[in-house]
Short mmCIF file of C-alpha atoms in Angstrom, two decimals:
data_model
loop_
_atom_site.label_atom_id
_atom_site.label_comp_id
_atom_site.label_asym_id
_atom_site.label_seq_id
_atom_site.Cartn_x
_atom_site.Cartn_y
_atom_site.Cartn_z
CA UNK A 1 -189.39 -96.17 23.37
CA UNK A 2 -191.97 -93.83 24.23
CA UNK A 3 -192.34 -92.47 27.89
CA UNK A 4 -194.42 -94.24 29.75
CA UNK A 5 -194.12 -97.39 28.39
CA UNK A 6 -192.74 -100.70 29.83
CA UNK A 7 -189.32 -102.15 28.60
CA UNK A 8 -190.27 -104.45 25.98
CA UNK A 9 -187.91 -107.00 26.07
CA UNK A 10 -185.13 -108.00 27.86
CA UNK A 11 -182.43 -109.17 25.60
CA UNK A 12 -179.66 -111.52 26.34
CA UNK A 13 -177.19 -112.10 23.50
CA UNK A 14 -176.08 -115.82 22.94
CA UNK A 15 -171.99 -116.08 23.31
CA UNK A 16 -169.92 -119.04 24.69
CA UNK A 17 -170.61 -119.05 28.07
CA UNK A 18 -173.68 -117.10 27.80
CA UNK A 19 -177.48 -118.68 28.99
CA UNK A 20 -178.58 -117.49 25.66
CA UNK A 21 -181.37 -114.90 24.07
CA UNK A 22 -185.33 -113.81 24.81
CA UNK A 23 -187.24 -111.87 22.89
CA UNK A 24 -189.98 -109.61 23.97
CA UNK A 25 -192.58 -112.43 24.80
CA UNK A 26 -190.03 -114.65 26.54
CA UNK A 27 -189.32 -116.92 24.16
CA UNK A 28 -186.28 -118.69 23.85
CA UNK A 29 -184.59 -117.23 20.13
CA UNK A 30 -181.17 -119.28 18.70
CA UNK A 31 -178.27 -117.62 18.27
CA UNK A 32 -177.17 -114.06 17.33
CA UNK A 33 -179.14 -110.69 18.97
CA UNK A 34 -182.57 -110.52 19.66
CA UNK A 35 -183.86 -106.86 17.69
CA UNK A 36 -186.75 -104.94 17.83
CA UNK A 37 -187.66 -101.94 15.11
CA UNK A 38 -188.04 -98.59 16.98
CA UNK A 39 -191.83 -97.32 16.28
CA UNK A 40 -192.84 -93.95 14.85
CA UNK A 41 -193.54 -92.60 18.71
CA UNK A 42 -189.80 -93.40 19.19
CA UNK A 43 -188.22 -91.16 16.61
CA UNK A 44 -190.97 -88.72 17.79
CA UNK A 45 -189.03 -88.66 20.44
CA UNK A 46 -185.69 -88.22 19.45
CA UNK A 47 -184.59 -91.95 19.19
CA UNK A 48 -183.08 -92.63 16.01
CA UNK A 49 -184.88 -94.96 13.19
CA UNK A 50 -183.28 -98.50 13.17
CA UNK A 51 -182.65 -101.54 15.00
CA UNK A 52 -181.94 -101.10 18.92
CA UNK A 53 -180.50 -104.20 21.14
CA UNK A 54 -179.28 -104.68 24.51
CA UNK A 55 -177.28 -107.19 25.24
CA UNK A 56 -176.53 -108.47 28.79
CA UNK A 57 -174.29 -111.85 29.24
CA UNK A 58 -174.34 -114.49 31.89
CA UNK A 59 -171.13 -116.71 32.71
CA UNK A 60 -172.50 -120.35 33.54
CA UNK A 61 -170.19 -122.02 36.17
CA UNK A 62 -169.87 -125.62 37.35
CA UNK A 63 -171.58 -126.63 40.33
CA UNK A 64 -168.15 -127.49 41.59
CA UNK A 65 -166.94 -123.66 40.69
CA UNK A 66 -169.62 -122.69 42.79
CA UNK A 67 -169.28 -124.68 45.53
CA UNK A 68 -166.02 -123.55 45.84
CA UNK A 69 -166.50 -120.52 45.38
CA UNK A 70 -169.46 -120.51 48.20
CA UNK A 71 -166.62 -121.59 50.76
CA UNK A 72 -163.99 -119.08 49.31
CA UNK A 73 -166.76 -116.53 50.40
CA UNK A 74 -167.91 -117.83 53.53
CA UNK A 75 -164.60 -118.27 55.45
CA UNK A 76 -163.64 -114.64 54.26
CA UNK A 77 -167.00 -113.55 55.65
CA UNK A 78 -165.87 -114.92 59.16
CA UNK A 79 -162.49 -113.76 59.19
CA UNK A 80 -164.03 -110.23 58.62
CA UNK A 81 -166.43 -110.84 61.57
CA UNK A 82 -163.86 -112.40 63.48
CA UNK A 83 -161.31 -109.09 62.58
CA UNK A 84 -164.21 -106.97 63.37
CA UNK A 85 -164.78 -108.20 66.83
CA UNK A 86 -161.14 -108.42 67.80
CA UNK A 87 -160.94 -104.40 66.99
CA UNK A 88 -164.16 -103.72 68.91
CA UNK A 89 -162.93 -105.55 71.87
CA UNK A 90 -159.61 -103.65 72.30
CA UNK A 91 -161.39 -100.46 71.64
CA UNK A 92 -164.06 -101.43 74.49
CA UNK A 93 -161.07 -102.40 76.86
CA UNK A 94 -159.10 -99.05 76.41
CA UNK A 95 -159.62 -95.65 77.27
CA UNK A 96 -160.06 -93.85 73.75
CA UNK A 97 -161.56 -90.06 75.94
CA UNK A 98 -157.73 -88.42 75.37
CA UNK A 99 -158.09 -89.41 71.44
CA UNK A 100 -161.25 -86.41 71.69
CA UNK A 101 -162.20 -83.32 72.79
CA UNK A 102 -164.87 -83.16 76.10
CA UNK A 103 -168.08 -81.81 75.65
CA UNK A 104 -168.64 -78.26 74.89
CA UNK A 105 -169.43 -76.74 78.28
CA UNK A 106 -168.52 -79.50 80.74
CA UNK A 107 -166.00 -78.83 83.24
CA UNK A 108 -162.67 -77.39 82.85
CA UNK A 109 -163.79 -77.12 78.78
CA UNK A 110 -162.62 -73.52 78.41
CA UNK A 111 -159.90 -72.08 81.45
CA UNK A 112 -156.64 -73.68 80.64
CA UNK A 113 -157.32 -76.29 78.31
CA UNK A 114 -155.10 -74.84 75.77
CA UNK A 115 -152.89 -71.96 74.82
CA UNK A 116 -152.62 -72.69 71.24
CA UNK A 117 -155.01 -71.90 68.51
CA UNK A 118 -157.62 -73.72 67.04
CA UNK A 119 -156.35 -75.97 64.41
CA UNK A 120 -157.60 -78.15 61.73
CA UNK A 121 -156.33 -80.58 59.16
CA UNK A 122 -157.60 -82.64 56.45
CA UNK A 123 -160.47 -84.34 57.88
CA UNK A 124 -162.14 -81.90 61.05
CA UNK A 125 -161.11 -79.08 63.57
CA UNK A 126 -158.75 -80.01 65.91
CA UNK A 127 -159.18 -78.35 69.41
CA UNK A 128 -156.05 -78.80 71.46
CA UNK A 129 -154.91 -81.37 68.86
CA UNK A 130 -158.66 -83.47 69.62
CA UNK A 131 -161.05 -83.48 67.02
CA UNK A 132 -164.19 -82.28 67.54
CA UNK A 133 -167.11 -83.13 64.64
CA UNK A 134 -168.74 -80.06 64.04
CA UNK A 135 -172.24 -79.99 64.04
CA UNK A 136 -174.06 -76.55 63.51
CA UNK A 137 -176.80 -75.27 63.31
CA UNK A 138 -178.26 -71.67 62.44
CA UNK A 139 -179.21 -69.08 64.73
CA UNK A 140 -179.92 -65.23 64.20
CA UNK A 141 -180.22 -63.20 67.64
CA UNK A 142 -181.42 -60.32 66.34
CA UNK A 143 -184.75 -61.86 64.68
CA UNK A 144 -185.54 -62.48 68.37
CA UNK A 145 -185.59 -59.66 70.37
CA UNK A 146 -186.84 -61.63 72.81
CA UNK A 147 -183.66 -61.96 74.84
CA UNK A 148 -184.48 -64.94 77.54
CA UNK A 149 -185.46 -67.27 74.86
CA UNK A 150 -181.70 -67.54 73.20
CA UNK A 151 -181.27 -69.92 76.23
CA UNK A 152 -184.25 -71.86 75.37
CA UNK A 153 -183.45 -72.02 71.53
CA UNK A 154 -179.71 -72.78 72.18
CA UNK A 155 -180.68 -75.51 75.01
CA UNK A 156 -183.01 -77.11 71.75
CA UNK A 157 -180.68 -77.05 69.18
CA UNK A 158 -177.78 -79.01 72.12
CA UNK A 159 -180.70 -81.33 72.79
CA UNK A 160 -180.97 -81.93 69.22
CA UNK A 161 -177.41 -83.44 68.31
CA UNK A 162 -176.30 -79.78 67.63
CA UNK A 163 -172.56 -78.98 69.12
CA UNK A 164 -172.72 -75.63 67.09
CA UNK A 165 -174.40 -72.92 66.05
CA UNK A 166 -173.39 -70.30 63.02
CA UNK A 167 -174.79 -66.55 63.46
CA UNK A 168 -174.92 -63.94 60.79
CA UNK A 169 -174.80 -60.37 62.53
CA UNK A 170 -176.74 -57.64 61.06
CA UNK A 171 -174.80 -54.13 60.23
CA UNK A 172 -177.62 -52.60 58.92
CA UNK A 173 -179.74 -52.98 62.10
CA UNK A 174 -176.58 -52.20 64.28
CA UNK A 175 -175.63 -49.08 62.07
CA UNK A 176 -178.93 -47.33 61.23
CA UNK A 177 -177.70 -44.16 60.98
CA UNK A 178 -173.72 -43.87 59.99
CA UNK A 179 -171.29 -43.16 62.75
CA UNK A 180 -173.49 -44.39 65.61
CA UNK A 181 -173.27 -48.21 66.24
CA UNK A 182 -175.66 -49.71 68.65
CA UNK A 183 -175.35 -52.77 70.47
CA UNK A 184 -177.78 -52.74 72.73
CA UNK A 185 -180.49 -55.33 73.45
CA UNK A 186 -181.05 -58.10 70.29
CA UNK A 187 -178.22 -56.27 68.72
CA UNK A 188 -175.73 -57.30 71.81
CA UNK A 189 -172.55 -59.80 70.65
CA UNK A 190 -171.20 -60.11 74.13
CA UNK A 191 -174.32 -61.06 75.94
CA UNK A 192 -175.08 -63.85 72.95
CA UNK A 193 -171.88 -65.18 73.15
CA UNK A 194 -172.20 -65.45 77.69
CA UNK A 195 -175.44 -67.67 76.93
CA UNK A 196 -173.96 -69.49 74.18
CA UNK A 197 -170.93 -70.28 76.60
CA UNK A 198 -173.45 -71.31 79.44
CA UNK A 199 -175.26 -73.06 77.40
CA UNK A 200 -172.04 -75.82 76.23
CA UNK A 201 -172.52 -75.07 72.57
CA UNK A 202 -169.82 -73.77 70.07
CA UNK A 203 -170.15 -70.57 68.08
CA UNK A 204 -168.94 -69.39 64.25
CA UNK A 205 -169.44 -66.01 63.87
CA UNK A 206 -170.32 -64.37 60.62
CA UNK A 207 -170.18 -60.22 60.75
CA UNK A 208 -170.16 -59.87 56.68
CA UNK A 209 -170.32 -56.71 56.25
CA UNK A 210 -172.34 -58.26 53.12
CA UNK A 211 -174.53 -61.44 55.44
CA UNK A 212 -177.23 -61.96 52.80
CA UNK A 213 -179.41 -64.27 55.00
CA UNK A 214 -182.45 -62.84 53.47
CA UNK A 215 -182.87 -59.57 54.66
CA UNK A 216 -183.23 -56.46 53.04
CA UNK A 217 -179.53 -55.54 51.22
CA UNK A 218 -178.06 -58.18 52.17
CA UNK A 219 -177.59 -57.06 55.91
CA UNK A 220 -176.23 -53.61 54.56
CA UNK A 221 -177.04 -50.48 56.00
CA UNK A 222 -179.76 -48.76 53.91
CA UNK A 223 -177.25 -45.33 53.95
CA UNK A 224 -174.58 -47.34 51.93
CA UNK A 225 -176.77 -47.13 48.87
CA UNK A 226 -176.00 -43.06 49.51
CA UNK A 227 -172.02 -44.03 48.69
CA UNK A 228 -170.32 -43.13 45.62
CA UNK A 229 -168.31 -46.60 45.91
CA UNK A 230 -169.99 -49.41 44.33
CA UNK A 231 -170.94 -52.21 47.27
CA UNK A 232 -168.43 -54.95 48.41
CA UNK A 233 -165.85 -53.48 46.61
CA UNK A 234 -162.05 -51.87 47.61
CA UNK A 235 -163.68 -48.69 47.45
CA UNK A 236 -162.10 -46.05 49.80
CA UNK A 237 -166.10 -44.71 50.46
CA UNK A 238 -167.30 -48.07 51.76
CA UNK A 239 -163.87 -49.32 53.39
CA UNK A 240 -164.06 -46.52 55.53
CA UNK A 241 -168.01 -47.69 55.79
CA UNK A 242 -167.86 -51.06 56.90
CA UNK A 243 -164.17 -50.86 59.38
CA UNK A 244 -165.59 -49.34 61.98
CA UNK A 245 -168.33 -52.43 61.92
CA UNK A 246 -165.98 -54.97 61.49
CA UNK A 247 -163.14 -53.61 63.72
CA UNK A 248 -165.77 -53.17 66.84
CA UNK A 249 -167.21 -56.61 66.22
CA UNK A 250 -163.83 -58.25 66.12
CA UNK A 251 -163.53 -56.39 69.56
CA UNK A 252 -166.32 -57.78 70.88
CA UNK A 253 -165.56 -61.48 69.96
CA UNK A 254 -162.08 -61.57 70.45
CA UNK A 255 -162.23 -62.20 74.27
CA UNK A 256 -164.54 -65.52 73.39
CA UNK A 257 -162.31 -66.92 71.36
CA UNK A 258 -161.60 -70.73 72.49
CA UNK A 259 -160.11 -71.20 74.71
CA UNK A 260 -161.47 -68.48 76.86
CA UNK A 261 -164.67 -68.84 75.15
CA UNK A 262 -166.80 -70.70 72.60
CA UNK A 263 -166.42 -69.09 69.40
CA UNK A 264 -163.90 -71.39 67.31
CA UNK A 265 -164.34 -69.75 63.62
CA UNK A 266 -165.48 -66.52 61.94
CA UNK A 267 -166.04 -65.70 58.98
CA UNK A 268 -165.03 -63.03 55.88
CA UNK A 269 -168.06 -61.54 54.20
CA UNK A 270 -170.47 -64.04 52.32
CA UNK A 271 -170.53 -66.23 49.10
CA UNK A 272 -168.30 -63.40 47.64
CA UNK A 273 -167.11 -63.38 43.74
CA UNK A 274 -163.65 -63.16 43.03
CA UNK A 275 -161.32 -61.31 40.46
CA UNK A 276 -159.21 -64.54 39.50
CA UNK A 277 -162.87 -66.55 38.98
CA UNK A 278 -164.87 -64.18 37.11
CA UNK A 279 -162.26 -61.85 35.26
CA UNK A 280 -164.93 -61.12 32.49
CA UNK A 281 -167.40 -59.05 35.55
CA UNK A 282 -166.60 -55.33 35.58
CA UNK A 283 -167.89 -55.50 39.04
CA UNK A 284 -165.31 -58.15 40.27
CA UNK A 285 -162.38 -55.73 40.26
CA UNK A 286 -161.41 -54.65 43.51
CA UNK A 287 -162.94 -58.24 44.87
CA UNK A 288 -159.58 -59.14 46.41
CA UNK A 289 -158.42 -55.91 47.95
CA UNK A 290 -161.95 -56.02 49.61
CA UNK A 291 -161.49 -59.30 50.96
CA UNK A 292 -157.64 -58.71 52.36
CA UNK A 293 -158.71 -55.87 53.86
CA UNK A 294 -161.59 -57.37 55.93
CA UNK A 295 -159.27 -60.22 57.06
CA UNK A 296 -156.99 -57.86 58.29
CA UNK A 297 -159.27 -55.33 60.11
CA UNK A 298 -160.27 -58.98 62.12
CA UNK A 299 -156.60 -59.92 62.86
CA UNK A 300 -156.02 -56.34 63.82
CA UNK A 301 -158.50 -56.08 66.50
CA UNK A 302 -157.66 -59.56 67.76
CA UNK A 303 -158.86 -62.04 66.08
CA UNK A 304 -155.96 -64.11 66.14
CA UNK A 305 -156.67 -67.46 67.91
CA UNK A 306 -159.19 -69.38 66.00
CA UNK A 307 -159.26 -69.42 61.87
CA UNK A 308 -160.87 -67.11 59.50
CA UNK A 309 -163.69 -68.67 56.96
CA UNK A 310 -165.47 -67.92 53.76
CA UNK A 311 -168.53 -69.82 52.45
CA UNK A 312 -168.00 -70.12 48.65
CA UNK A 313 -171.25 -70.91 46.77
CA UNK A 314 -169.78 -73.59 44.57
CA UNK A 315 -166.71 -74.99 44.94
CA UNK A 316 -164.95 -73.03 42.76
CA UNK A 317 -161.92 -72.25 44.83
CA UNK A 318 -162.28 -68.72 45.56
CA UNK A 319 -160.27 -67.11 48.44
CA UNK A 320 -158.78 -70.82 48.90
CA UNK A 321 -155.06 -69.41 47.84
CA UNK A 322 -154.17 -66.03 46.38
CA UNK A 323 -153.59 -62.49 48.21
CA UNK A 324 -156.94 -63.35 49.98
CA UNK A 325 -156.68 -66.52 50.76
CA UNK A 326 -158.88 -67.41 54.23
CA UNK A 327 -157.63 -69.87 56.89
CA UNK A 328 -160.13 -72.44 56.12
CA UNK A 329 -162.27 -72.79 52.74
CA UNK A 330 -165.48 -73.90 52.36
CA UNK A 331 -168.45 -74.34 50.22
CA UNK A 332 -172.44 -73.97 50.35
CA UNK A 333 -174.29 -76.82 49.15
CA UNK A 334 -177.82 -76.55 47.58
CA UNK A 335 -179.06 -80.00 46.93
CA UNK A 336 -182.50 -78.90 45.32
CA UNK A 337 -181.21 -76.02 43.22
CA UNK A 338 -182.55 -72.55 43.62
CA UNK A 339 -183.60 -69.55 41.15
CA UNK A 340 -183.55 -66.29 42.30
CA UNK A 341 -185.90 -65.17 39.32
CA UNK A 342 -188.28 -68.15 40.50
CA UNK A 343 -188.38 -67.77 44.42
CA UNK A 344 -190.86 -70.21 43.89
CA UNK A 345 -189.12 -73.32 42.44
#
């Protein structure tokens, strides 16, 4: 059938307790399958020469059988109803608030609610054993220098629905020239995290070293491209590069971990190939040294109550188990597709 064109016919095959068959002008046809021929534009198209039927069949009850089967129905509908209301009504008469977590922010959220970690199963985050539904936005501080109007854009994004926001922080901005690591103004953690923690809102951190998020080398320092070591790898050149980054950022969030503060995830570098996924890629080796080792520069400058994420790009698995394997896995979705080759698709 060319494109374009409406169905021709709907066909209904003629078999005991079957209505029976129509052809392509509605017409009533006896017995057997109503066919058409498939036209020249068809196999211009790809659809093979020959005869082409679809068949769709009908079972013809009783009006008893339906009767009965009309009250089979309806009384199960109002049991369900009935079921339905029961459960709403016991729920409505109890006090479900100690099956979940208070709001973000509200009183007594952080001091003392909990000495344990955050924790998570199966189906969300658990924060002292309550889930919580996560709900995040994104946020970059350092694209507004502007300092006051976190508050502002925070305050939004809690207005909106949002319980969450995820930040990428920039190396390359922080690190301009190697050795000398500048946290000032935008660039502050600490003073980000205080208005996030004013604010009510929760807070997954995302240091990299490699952030992507658009900007220029991926969030890398423009000096790296001076190191014999190849990027993102177990390189001795860049691990000594990137510790001092991660180890003083690690530093600076540690103290805000929940608890004591609003940060409840961070995570490991940023939809990062593997060695176990993509064997054949020269540039793979190393992958999982690279990835231990930033885990471990976190945990060793006390990052130790609240799990450590990756964002896979497809959910392939990667950094799920293995020598690398992060405290919680996740995956990127992209809906629409993208093509890096097309920006404009």
């Amino acid at each position: 059938m060319h494109r374009g064109e409406p169905l021709r016919a709907i066909i209904i095959s003629q078999a005991p307790g079957v209505l029976g068959s129509y052809g392509p002008d509605g017409a009533r046809t006896d017995g057997g399958r109503t066919e058409w021929s498939t036209s020249p534009r068809d196999e211009e198209d790809g659809v093979p020469a020959g005869k082409t039927s679809l068949t769709l069949r009908v079972r013809r009850f009783s009006p008893a059988t339906m009767k009965l089967w009309s009250s089979v129905l309806g009384a199960g509908a109002l049991l369900s109803l009935q079921a339905a209301a029961d459960i709403h009504e016991r729920q409505a008469n109890s006090d479900q608030s100690s099956n979940y977590i208070p709001s973000p922010g509200s009183s007594g959220f952080y001091v003392g609610n909990s000495t344990a970690a955050v924790t998570f199963d199966q189906h969300s985050i658990l924060l002292d054993g309550k889930r919580i539904m996560v709900f995040a936005g994104e946020f970059h501080p350092w694209r507004q220098p502007s300092i006051p109007l976190w508050r502002d854009i925070l305050e939004k994004m809690k207005a909106g629905g949002y319980n969450a926001v995820s930040i990428y922080l920039h190396w390359g901005i922080t690190e301009g020239k190697r050795g000398t690591l500048n946290f000032e103004g935008h660039r502050s953690v600490t003073k980000f995290l205080d208005v996030a923690k004013q604010v009510g809102i929760l807070v997954i951190v995302r240091p990299g070293p490699y952030i992507n998020a658009e900007t220029a080398g991926g969030g890398l320092p423009g000096w790296t491209t001076n190191l014999a070591d190849r990027a993102r790898s177990n390189g001795t050149d860049f691990t000594a590069a990137w510790t001092p980054w991660i180890s003083q950022v690690s530093k600076y969030v540690a103290p805000y971990q929940y608890p004591d503060g609003p940060v409840i995830a961070m995570q490991s570098e940023n939809e990062f190939l593997s060695d176990g996924v993509e064997p054949e890629l020269p540039y793979t080796y190393g992958h999982t040294d690279y990835m231990r080792q930033i885990i471990a520069t976190m945990r060793k400058n006390g990052i130790t109550k609240i799990p450590i994420t990756y964002n896979d790009f497809w959910p392939s698995g990667r950094y799920a188990s293995g020598a690398a394997k992060v405290d919680l896995y996740g995956w990127d979705a992209y809906p629409l597709g993208f093509d890096c080759t097309n920006p404009s698709v």
